[in-house]
Coordinates of C-alpha atoms and ligand atoms in Angstrom, one line a residue:
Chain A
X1 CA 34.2 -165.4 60.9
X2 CA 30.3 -164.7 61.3
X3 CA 29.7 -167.2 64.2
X4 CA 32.3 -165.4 66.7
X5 CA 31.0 -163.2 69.0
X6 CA 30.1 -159.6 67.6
X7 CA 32.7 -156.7 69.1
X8 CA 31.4 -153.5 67.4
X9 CA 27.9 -153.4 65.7
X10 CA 27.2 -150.0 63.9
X11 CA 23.5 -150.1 63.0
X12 CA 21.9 -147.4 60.7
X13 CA 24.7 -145.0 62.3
X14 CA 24.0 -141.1 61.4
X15 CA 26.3 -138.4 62.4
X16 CA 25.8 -134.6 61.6
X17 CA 28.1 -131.4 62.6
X18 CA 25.4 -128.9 62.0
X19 CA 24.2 -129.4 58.5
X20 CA 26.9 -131.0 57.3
X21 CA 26.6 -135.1 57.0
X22 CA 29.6 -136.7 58.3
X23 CA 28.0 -140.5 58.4
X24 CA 25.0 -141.5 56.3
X25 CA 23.3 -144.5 57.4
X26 CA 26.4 -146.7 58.2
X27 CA 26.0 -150.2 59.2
X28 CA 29.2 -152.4 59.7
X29 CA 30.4 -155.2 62.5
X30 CA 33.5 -156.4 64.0
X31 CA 33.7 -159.6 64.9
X32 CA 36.6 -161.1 67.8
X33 CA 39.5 -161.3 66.6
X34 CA 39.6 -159.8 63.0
X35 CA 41.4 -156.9 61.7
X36 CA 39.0 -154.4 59.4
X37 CA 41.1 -152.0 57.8
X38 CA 39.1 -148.6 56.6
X39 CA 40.6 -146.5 53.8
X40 CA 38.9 -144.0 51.4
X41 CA 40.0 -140.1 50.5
X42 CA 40.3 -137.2 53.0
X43 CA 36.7 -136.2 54.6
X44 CA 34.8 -139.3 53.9
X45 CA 34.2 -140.0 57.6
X46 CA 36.5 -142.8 58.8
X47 CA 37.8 -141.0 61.4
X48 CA 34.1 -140.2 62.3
X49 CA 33.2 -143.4 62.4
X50 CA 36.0 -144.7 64.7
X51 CA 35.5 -141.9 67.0
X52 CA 31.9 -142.8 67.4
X53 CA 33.0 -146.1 68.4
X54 CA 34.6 -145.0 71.4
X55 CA 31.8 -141.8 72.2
X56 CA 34.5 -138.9 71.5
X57 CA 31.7 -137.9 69.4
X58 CA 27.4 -138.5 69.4
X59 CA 25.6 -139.9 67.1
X60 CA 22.4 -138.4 65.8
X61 CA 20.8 -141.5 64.8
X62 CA 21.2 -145.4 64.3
X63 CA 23.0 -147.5 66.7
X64 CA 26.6 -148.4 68.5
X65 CA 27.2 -151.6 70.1
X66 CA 30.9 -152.0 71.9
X67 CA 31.6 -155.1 73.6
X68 CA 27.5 -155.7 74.2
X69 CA 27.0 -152.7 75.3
X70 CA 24.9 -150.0 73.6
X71 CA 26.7 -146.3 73.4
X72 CA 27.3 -144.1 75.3
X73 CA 24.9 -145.5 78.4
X74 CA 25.8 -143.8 81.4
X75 CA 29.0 -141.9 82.6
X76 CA 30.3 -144.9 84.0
X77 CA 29.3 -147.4 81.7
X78 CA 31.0 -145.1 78.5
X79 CA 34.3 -145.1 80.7
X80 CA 34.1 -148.6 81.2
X81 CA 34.0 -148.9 77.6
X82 CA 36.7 -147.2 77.1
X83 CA 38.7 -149.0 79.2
X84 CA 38.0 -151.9 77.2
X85 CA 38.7 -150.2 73.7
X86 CA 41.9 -148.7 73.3
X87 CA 42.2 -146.0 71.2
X88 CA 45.5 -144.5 69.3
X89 CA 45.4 -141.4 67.4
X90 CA 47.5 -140.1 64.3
X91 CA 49.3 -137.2 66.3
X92 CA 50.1 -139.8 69.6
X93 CA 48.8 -137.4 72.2
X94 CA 51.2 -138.6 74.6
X95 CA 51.2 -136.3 78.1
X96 CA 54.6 -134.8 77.1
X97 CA 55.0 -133.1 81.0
X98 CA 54.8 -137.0 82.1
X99 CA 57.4 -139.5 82.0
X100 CA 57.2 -142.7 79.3
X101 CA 56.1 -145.0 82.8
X102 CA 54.1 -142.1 84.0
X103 CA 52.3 -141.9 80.8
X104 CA 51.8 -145.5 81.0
X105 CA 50.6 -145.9 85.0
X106 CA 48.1 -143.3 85.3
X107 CA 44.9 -144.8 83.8
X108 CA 45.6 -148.5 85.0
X109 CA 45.7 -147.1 88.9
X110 CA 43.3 -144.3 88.9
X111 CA 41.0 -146.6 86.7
X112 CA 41.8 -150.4 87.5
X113 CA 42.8 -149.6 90.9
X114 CA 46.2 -151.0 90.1
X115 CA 49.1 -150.6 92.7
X116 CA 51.8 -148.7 91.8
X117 CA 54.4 -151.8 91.9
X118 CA 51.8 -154.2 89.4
X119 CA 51.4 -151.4 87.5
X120 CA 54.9 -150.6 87.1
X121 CA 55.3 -154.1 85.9
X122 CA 52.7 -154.1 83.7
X123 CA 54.0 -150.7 81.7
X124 CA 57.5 -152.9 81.7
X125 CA 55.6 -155.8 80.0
X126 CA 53.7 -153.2 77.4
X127 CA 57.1 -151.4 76.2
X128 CA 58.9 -155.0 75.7
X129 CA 56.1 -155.6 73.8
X130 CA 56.4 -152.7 71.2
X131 CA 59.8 -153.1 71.7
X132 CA 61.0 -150.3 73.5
X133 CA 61.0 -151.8 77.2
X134 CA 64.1 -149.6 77.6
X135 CA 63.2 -145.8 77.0
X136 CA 60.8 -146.0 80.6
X137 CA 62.3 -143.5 82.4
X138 CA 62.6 -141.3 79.2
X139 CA 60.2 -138.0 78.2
X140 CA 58.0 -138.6 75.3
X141 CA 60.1 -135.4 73.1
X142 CA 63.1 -137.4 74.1
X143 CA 62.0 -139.8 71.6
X144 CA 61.5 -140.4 67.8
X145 CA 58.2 -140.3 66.2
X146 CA 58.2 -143.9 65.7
X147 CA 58.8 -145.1 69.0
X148 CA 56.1 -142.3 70.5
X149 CA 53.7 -143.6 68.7
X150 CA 54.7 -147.0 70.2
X151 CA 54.7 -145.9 73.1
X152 CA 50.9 -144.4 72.7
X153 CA 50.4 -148.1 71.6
X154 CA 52.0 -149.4 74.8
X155 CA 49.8 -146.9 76.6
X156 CA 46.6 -148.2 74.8
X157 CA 47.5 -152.2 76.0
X158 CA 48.0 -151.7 79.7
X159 CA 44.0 -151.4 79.9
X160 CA 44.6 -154.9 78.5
X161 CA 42.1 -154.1 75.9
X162 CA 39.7 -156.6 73.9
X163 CA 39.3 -154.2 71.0
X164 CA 41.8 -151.9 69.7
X165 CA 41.1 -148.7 67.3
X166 CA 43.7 -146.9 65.3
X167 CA 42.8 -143.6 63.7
X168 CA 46.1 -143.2 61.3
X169 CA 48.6 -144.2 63.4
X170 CA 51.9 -143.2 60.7
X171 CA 50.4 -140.8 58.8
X172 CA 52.2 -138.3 60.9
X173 CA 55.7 -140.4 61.1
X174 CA 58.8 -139.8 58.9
X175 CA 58.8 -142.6 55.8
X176 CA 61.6 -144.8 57.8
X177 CA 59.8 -144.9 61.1
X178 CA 56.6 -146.2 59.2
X179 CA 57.7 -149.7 59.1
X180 CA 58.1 -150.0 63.0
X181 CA 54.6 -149.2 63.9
X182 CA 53.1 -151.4 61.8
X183 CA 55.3 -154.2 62.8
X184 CA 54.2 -153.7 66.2
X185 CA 50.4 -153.7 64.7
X186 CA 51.3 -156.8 62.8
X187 CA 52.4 -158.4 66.3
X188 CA 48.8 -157.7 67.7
X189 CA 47.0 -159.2 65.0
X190 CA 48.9 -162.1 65.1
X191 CA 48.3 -162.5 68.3
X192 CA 44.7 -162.4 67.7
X193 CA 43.7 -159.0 68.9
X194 CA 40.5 -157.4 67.3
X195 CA 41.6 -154.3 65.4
X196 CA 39.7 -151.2 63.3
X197 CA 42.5 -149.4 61.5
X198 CA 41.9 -146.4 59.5
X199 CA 45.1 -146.4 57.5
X200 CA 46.6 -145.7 54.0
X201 CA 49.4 -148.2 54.0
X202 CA 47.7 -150.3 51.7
X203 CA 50.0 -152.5 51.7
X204 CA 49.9 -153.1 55.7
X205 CA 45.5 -153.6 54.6
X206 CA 46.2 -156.0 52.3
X207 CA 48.5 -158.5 54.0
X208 CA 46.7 -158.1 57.6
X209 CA 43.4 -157.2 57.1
X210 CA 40.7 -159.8 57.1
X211 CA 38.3 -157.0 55.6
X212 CA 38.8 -153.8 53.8
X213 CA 36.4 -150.9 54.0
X214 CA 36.0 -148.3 51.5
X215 CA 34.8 -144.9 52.5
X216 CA 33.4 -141.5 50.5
X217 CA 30.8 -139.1 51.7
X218 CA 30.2 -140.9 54.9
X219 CA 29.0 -144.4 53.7
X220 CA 30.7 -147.2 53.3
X221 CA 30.7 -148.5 49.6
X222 CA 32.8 -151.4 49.9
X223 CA 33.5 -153.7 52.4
X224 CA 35.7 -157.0 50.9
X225 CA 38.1 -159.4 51.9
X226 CA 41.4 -157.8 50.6
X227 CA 41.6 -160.5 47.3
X228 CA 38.4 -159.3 46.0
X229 CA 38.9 -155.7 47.6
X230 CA 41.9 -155.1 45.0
X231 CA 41.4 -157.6 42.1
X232 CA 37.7 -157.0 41.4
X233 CA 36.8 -153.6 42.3
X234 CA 33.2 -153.8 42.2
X235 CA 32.9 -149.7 42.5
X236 CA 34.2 -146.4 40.4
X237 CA 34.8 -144.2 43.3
X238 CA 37.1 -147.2 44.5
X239 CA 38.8 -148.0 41.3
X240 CA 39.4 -144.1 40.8
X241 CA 41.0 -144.1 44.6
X242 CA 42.9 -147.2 44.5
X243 CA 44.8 -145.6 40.6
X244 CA 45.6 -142.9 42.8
X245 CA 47.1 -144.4 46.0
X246 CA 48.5 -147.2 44.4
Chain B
X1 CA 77.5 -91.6 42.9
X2 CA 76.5 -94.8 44.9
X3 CA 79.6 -93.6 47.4
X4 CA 78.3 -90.0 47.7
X5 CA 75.0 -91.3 48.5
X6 CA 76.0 -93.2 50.8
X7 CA 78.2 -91.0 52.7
X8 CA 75.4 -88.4 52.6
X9 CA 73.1 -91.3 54.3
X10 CA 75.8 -91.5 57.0
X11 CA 76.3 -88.1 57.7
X12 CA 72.8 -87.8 57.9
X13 CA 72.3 -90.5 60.3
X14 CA 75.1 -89.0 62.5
X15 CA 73.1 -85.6 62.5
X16 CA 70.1 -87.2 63.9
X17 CA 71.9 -89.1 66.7
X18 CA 73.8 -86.0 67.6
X19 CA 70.4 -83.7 67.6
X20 CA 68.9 -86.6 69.4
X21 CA 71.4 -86.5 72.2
X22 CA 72.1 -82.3 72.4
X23 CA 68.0 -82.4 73.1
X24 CA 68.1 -85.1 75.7
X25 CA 71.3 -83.1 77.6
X26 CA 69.3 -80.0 77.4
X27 CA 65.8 -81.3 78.7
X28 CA 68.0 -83.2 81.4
X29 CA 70.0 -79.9 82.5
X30 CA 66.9 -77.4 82.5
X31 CA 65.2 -80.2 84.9
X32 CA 67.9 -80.1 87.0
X33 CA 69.1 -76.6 87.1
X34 CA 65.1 -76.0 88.0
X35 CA 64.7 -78.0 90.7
X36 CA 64.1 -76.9 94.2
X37 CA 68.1 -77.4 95.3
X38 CA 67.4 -75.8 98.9
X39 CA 65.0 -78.6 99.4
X40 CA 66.7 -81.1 98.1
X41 CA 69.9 -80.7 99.4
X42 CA 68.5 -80.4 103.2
X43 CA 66.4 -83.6 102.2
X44 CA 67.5 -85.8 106.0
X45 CA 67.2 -89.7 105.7
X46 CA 68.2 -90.1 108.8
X47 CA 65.7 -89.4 110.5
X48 CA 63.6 -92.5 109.1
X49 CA 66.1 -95.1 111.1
X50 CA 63.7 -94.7 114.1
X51 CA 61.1 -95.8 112.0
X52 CA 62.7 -99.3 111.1
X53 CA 60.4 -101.8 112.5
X54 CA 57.2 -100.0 111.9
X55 CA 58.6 -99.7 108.0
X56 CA 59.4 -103.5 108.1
X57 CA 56.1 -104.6 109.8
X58 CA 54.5 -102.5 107.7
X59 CA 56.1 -103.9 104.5
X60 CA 55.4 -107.6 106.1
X61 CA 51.8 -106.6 105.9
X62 CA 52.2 -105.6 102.2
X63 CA 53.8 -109.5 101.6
X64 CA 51.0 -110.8 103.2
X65 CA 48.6 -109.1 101.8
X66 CA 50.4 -109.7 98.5
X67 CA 50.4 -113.9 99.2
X68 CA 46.4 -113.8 100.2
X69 CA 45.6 -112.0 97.2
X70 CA 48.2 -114.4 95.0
X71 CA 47.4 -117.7 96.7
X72 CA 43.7 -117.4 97.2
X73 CA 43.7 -115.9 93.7
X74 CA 45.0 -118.5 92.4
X75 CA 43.0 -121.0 94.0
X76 CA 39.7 -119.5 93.3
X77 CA 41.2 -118.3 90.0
X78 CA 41.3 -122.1 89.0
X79 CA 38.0 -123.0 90.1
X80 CA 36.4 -120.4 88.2
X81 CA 37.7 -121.4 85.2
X82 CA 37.1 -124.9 85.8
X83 CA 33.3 -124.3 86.0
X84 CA 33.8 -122.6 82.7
X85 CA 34.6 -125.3 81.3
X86 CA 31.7 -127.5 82.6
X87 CA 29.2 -127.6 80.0
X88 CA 26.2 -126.2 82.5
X89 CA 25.5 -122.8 80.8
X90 CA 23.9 -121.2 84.0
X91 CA 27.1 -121.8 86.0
X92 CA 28.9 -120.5 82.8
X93 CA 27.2 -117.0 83.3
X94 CA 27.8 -117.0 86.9
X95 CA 31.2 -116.8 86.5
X96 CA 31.5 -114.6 83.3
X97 CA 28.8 -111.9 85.6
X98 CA 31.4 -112.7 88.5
X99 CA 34.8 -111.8 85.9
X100 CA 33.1 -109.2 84.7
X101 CA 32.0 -107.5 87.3
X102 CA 35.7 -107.3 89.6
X103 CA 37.6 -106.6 86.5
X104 CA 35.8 -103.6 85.0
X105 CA 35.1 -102.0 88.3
X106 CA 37.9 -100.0 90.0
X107 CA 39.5 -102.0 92.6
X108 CA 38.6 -98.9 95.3
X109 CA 35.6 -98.9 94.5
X110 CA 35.2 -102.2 95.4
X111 CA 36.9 -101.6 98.4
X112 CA 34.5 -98.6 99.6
X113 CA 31.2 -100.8 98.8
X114 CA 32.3 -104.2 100.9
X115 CA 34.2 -102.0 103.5
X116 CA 30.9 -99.5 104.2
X117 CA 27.8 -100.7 102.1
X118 CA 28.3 -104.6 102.3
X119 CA 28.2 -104.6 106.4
X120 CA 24.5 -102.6 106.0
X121 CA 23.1 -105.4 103.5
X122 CA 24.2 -108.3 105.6
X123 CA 24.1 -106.9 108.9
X124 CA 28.0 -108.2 109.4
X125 CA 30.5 -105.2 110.0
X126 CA 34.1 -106.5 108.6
X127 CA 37.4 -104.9 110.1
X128 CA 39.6 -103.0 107.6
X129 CA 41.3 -105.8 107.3
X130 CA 39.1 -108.1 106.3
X131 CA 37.6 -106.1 103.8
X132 CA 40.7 -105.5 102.0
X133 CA 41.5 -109.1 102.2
X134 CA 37.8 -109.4 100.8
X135 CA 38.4 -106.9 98.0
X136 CA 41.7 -107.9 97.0
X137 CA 41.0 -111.7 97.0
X138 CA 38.0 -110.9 94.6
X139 CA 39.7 -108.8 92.2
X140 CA 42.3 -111.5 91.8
X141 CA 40.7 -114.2 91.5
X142 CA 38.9 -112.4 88.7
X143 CA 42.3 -111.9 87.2
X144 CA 43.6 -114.8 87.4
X145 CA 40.8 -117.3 86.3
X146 CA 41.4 -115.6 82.9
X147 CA 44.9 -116.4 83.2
X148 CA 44.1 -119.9 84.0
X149 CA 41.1 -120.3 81.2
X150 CA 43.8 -118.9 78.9
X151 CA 46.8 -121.6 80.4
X152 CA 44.1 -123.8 79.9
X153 CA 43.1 -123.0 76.3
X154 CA 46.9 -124.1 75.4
X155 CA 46.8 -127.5 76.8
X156 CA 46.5 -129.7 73.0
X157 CA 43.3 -131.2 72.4
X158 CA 44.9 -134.5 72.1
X159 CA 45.3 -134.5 75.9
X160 CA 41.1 -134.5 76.4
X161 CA 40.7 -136.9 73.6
X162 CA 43.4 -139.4 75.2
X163 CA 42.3 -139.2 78.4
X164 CA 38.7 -139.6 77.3
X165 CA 39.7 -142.7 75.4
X166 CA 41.9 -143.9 78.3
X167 CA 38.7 -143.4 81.1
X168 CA 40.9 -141.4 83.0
X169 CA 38.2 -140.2 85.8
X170 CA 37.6 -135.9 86.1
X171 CA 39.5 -135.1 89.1
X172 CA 42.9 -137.0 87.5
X173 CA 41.9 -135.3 84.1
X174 CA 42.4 -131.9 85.8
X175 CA 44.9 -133.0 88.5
X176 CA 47.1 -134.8 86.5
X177 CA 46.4 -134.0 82.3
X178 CA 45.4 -130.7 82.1
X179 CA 46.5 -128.2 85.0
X180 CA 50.2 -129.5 85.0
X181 CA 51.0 -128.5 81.7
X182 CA 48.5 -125.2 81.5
X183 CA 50.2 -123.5 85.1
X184 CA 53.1 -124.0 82.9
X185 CA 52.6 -122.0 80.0
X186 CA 51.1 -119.7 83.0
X187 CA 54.5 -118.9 84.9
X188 CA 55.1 -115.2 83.2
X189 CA 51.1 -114.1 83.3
X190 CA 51.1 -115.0 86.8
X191 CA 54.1 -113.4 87.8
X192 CA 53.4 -110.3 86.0
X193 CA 50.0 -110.4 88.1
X194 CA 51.9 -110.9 91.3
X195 CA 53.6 -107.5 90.6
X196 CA 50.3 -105.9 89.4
X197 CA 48.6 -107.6 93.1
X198 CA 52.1 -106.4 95.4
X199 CA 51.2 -102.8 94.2
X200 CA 47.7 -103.1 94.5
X201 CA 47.9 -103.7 98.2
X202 CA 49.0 -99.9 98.4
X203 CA 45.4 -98.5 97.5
X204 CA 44.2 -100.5 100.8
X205 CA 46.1 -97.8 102.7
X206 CA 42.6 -95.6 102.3
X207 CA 41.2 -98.5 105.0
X208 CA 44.2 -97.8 107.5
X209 CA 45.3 -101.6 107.2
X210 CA 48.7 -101.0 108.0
X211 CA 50.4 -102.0 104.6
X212 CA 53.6 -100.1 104.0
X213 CA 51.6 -97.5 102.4
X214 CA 49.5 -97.3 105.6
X215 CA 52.9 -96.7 107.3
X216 CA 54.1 -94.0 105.2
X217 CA 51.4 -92.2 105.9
X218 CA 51.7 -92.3 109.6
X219 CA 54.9 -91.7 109.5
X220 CA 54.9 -88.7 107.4
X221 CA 52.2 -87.5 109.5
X222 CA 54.3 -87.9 112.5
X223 CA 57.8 -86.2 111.2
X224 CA 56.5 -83.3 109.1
X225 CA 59.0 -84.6 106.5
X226 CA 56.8 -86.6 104.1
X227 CA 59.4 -86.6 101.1
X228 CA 61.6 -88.7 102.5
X229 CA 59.3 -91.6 103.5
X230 CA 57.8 -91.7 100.7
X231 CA 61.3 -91.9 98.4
X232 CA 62.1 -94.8 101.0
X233 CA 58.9 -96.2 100.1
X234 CA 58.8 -96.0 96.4
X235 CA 62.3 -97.4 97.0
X236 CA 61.3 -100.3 98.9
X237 CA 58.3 -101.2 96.0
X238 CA 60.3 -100.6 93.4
X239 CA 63.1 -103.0 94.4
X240 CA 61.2 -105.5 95.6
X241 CA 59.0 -105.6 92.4
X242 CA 62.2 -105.8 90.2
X243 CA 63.3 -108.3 92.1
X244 CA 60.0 -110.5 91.4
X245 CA 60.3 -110.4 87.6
X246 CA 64.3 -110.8 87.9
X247 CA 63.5 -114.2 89.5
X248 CA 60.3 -114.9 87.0
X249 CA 62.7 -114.8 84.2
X250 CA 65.6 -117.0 85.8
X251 CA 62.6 -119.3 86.2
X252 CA 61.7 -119.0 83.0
X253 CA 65.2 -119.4 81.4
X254 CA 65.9 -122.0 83.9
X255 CA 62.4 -123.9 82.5
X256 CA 63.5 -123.1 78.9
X257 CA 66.7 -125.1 79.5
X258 CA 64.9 -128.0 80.9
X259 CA 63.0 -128.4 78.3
X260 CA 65.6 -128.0 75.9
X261 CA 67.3 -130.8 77.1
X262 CA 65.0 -133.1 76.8
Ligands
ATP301 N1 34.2 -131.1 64.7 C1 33.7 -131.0 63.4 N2 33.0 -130.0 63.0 C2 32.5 -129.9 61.7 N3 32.8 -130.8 60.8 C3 33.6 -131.8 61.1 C4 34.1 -132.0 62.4 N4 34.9 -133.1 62.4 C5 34.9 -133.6 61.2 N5 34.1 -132.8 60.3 C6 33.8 -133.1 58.9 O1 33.4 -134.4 58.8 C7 33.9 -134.9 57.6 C8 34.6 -136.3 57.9 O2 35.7 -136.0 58.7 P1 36.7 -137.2 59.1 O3 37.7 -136.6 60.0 O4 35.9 -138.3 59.7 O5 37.3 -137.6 57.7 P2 38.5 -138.6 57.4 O6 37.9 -139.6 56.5 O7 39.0 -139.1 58.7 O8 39.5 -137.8 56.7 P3 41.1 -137.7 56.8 O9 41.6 -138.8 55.9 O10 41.5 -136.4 56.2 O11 41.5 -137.9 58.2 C9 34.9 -133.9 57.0 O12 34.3 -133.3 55.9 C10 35.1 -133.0 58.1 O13 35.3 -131.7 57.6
MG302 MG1 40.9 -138.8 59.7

């Protein structure tokens, strides 16, 4: 895994809201390809982290690397970035006045300077392959929770991405629509995409995950293949999370 | 017992209502049987039909006056609270001086200063007209740049955050993300607003600009009989004001239902 090209490279990463410490010294790197799943209890910073990967927040010290280029650079260069990285969040943020297509369309032609008929296709392509291809013409509320957040998936892969980050994505789902979203996940990591998912499906961690990271008080404690991650806990603060999510 | 009391209760309630009423009649019939009846009764309407197309260019002037105050309002209105939301705190208290200012000063006062003490500072002398277009446009746009910040304020923070992570550029943010869904939830402030403006056109009548107001005034002066034209007048605002929030709320319901069927 180590010799492929380096995607994200936290270095040393500090983040404060005032005097409060939300990232302490956090060093970590995703390599192409591989799937790092973060877990750890409420307000130990993973969402923090993954935001700073994408500059929704600033850092106030260490370093971000995304794609080889150091964070957040210039106007341009952090919305180029972003292009490159899609994001999706726990509560979807789909544009609800906006149709499904609409919702898809807008960044690839204001951004990629798509026209509207590639573009079209392209959001046709995305929903076939979160397996909704039929809901286009639909309203976001006009759907289930399960299939929004697909869609906000969808939306996420028609800047054709090279690094995808997932902050939650069915912690806000009813238990039965669970299982689709992570299937659609699954499909992505198979087909090699290079994922950061903050999740508590440790189940979903285990079987895709090439790495597991454990999080409390904004550092990172653990960081193990998923084998060693659950059969050898190698710290208390993890064995005492894992009695109680497991 | 628990019957008794509760009869009691009733009859009690029925003594109210009926005490209520009796008063009501009785305030009602001293008003009446006080009023001026030799005045009223050779109150003469008629007289106002000659009068018909100064009333209706008169009231056209109030509609336009009315849409420049609304439109520009608006426009401006949305600019201002754009800035505010730029993260430039200079610019910031520009426009909070700016609110401030035309929304805690009387709108005739404002009037009086640009129509007379403005043309001294910048050596440009403004027609009535223009400087209660000035004033008017002003005020409003104070007014409605809160209503916007506010329309704004609604839109979910997931909407920034997803088109941050999406790269959507500024202009589309506001164009297509944010404004959309804020004007929404902005329908019955605005229209409300649009009443407040459509009457607030009547105080430019103290520049001569020829609003219906304006009108009113001539015409009273003309026939002696200023108690008719300025029923017809009240009339004319009050109708055409009712009939402004009479179509906000269809709009509204008619939104509601859209949504709702989502
Ligand atoms: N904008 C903010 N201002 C102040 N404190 C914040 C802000 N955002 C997050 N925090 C704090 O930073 C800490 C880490 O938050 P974060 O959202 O990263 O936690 P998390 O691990 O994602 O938790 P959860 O599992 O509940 O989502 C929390 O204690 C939180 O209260
Ligand atoms: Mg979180």
């Amino acid at each position: 895994m180590t010799d492929k090209e380096v995607v994200i490279d936290c270095r040393n990463v500090v983040k404060t809201y005032g005097s409060f410490t939300a990232l302490n010294d956090v060093s970590t790197s995703i390599h192409r390809g591989e799937v790092v799943c973060v877990v750890g209890p409420s307000g130990s910073g993973k969402s923090t982290l993954l935001r700073t990967c994408n500059g929704l927040e600033t850092i106030q010290g260490g370093t971000i690397e995304v794609l080889g280029q150091h964070m957040p650079g210039t106007r341009k260069e952090l919305e180029t970035i972003r292009r490159r990285a899609g994001m999706v969040f726990q509560s979807f943020n789909l544009f609800d006045h906006m149709s499904i297509r609409e919702n898809l369309v807008l960044a690839p032609i204001t951004t990629l300077g798509l026209d509207r008929s590639t573009a079209d296709q392209r959001a046709q392509d995305s929903l076939d392959r979160v397996g909704i291809g039929n809901q286009i013409d639909k309203y976001p509320n006009q759907l289930s929770g399960g299939q929004q957040q697909r869609v906000a998936i969808a939306r996420a892969l028609m800047m054709q991405p090279e690094v995808m980050l997932f902050d939650e994505p069915t912690s806000a789902l009813d238990p039965e629509m669970v299982g689709e979203v992570l299937d659609v996940m699954r499909d992505l990591a198979a087909q090699g995409m290079t994922m950061a998912v903050v999740t508590h499906e440790m189940g979903f961690a285990r079987e895709v995950g090439d790495r597991i990271l454990f999080m409390a008080d904004g550092q990172i404690l653990v960081d193990q293949p998923p084998d060693t991650f659950f059969t050898i806990p190698t710290d208390e603060r993890l064995t005492t999370f894992l009695s109680k999510v497991l | 017992m628990a019957v008794l009391d509760e009869l009691i209760e009733i009859s009690y309630g029925c003594a109210v209502r009926v005490a209520l009423t009796l008063t009501l009649v009785a305030v009602v019939a001293a008003g009446v049987w006080n009023l001026n009846w030799d005045t009223v009764l050779n109150l003469d309407f008629t007289g106002l039909w000659r009068f018909r197309v100064a009333i209706v260019k008169g009231f056209g002037m109030t509609l336009a006056l009315t849409a420049a105050a609304v439109l520009c309002g608006i426009l401006l209105g949305t600019l201002l609270a754009i800035a505010m939301q730029v993260r430039f705190r200079p610019l910031q208290w520009l426009v909070i001086g700016y609110v401030e200012t035309f929304r805690n000063t009387p709108i005739l006062v404002q009037l009086i200063w640009i129509h007379f003490a403005l043309p001294v500072i910048t050596g440009i002398p403004t027609t009535a007209i223009v400087s209660g277009v000035i004033a008017i446009v002003l005020q409003a746009s104070a007014y409605f740049s809160e209503i916007v910040r506010a329309g704004i304020q609604a839109v979910p923070k997931g909407y920034w955050e997803a088109s941050d992570a999406l790269g959507i550029p500024v202009i589309t943010r506001w164009t297509h993300v944010i404004l959309p869904p804020a004007f929404r939830t902005m329908i019955p402030p605005l229209v409300n607003m649009t009443i407040s403006f459509f009457k607030t056109t009547a105080i430019l009548s103290v520049l001569s600009v020829g609003e219906l107001m304006t009108v009113s005034g001539r015409i009273s002066n003309a026939t002696f009989k200023p108690i008719e034209i300025l029923t017809l007048v009240a009339l004319i605002y009050f109708v055409f004001g009712w009939l402004i929030s009479l179509s906000a709320r269809k709009i509204e319901t008619a939104m509601a239902n859209r949504e709702a069927w989502r």
